[in-house]
Amino acid sequence: NNFMRVPESWRKPKGIDGRVRRRFKGAIMMPNIGYGSNKKTRNILPNGFLKFVVNNVDELDLLLMHNRKYCAEIAHNVSTQKRKAIVERAQQLHIRVTNANARLRTEDNE
């Protein structure tokens, strides 16, 4: 479940005096089909790419032919050492990485 959806616990109000069911002003909104986004632009990031979560360097090769449509996002549980390798390989394959600067520290003590 990557996307914001109605929670499993949500049930349609059925009470005779329910403010939500009667759609009074100030009551919470009920989910409707009309709140969905356009199919052509659904899941597209503001930079115009679709997101693909990458856990290691080998998974970047899947984006080799699709680097104009998909961009890579490094998973949250990848170490700094592997992140550097992924970003380096992505530059060679001309793949955009959305969180390329995450967990990068400059070494000042040398």
XYZ file of C-alpha atoms in Angstrom:
110
model
C 0.000 0.000 0.000
C 2.153 2.862 -1.273
C -0.745 5.197 -1.932
C -3.163 7.114 0.273
C -6.392 5.159 0.285
C -9.440 4.762 2.514
C -8.400 2.861 5.646
C -9.572 -0.729 6.110
C -11.503 0.319 9.213
C -13.646 2.904 7.376
C -17.327 2.022 7.185
C -20.106 4.010 5.540
C -22.216 5.910 8.072
C -25.745 4.488 8.201
C -27.320 6.197 11.199
C -30.629 8.055 10.807
C -29.257 11.277 12.336
C -25.665 11.005 11.066
C -24.089 14.349 10.184
C -21.504 12.698 7.961
C -24.097 10.688 6.039
C -26.230 13.796 5.530
C -23.127 15.750 4.415
C -23.468 18.672 6.787
C -20.990 21.519 6.598
C -18.081 20.972 8.997
C -18.464 17.177 9.108
C -15.771 14.892 7.684
C -15.944 14.115 3.986
C -17.040 10.715 2.741
C -14.876 8.979 0.151
C -16.207 9.276 -3.386
C -15.007 8.094 -6.779
C -14.601 11.708 -7.887
C -11.595 12.325 -5.637
C -9.328 10.165 -7.821
C -6.636 11.790 -9.934
C -6.295 11.662 -13.711
C -5.053 8.263 -14.953
C -2.483 9.861 -17.242
C -0.849 11.843 -14.448
C -1.404 9.412 -11.550
C 1.784 8.375 -9.683
C 3.904 10.854 -11.661
C 6.372 12.875 -9.588
C 6.681 16.655 -10.030
C 9.826 16.095 -12.125
C 7.761 14.125 -14.677
C 9.124 10.663 -13.843
C 7.597 7.580 -12.303
C 9.314 6.291 -9.152
C 11.167 2.958 -8.949
C 12.582 1.901 -5.558
C 16.106 0.477 -5.791
C 17.753 -1.687 -3.114
C 21.053 -2.567 -4.812
C 23.178 -1.853 -7.878
C 21.786 -4.792 -9.863
C 18.256 -3.387 -9.750
C 19.447 -0.275 -11.605
C 19.972 -2.394 -14.720
C 16.192 -2.839 -14.947
C 15.907 0.897 -15.674
C 18.483 0.878 -18.448
C 15.945 1.079 -21.292
C 13.410 3.088 -19.283
C 15.524 5.965 -17.976
C 13.348 8.589 -19.697
C 10.174 7.396 -17.987
C 11.336 6.098 -14.581
C 13.676 7.559 -11.998
C 15.332 5.607 -9.210
C 14.781 6.167 -5.518
C 17.155 4.470 -3.105
C 15.330 2.512 -0.400
C 15.486 3.847 3.155
C 17.387 0.876 4.574
C 20.388 1.009 2.213
C 23.756 1.816 3.798
C 25.906 4.807 2.898
C 28.517 2.628 1.211
C 25.957 0.963 -1.080
C 24.277 4.337 -1.740
C 27.509 5.733 -3.163
C 27.838 2.714 -5.465
C 24.221 3.042 -6.626
C 24.571 6.775 -7.364
C 27.821 6.187 -9.242
C 26.287 3.416 -11.389
C 23.181 5.531 -12.028
C 25.335 8.323 -13.454
C 26.946 5.843 -15.850
C 23.524 4.633 -17.018
C 22.075 8.193 -17.147
C 19.392 7.344 -14.587
C 18.075 10.103 -12.366
C 18.109 9.378 -8.632
C 15.618 11.373 -6.561
C 17.398 11.030 -3.209
C 21.008 10.926 -4.408
C 22.249 13.314 -1.704
C 20.750 11.422 1.226
C 23.180 10.172 3.903
C 26.243 11.691 2.229
C 28.742 13.166 4.656
C 31.802 15.174 3.760
C 34.988 14.080 5.459
C 36.535 17.186 6.997
C 38.993 15.481 9.339
C 41.494 14.354 6.685
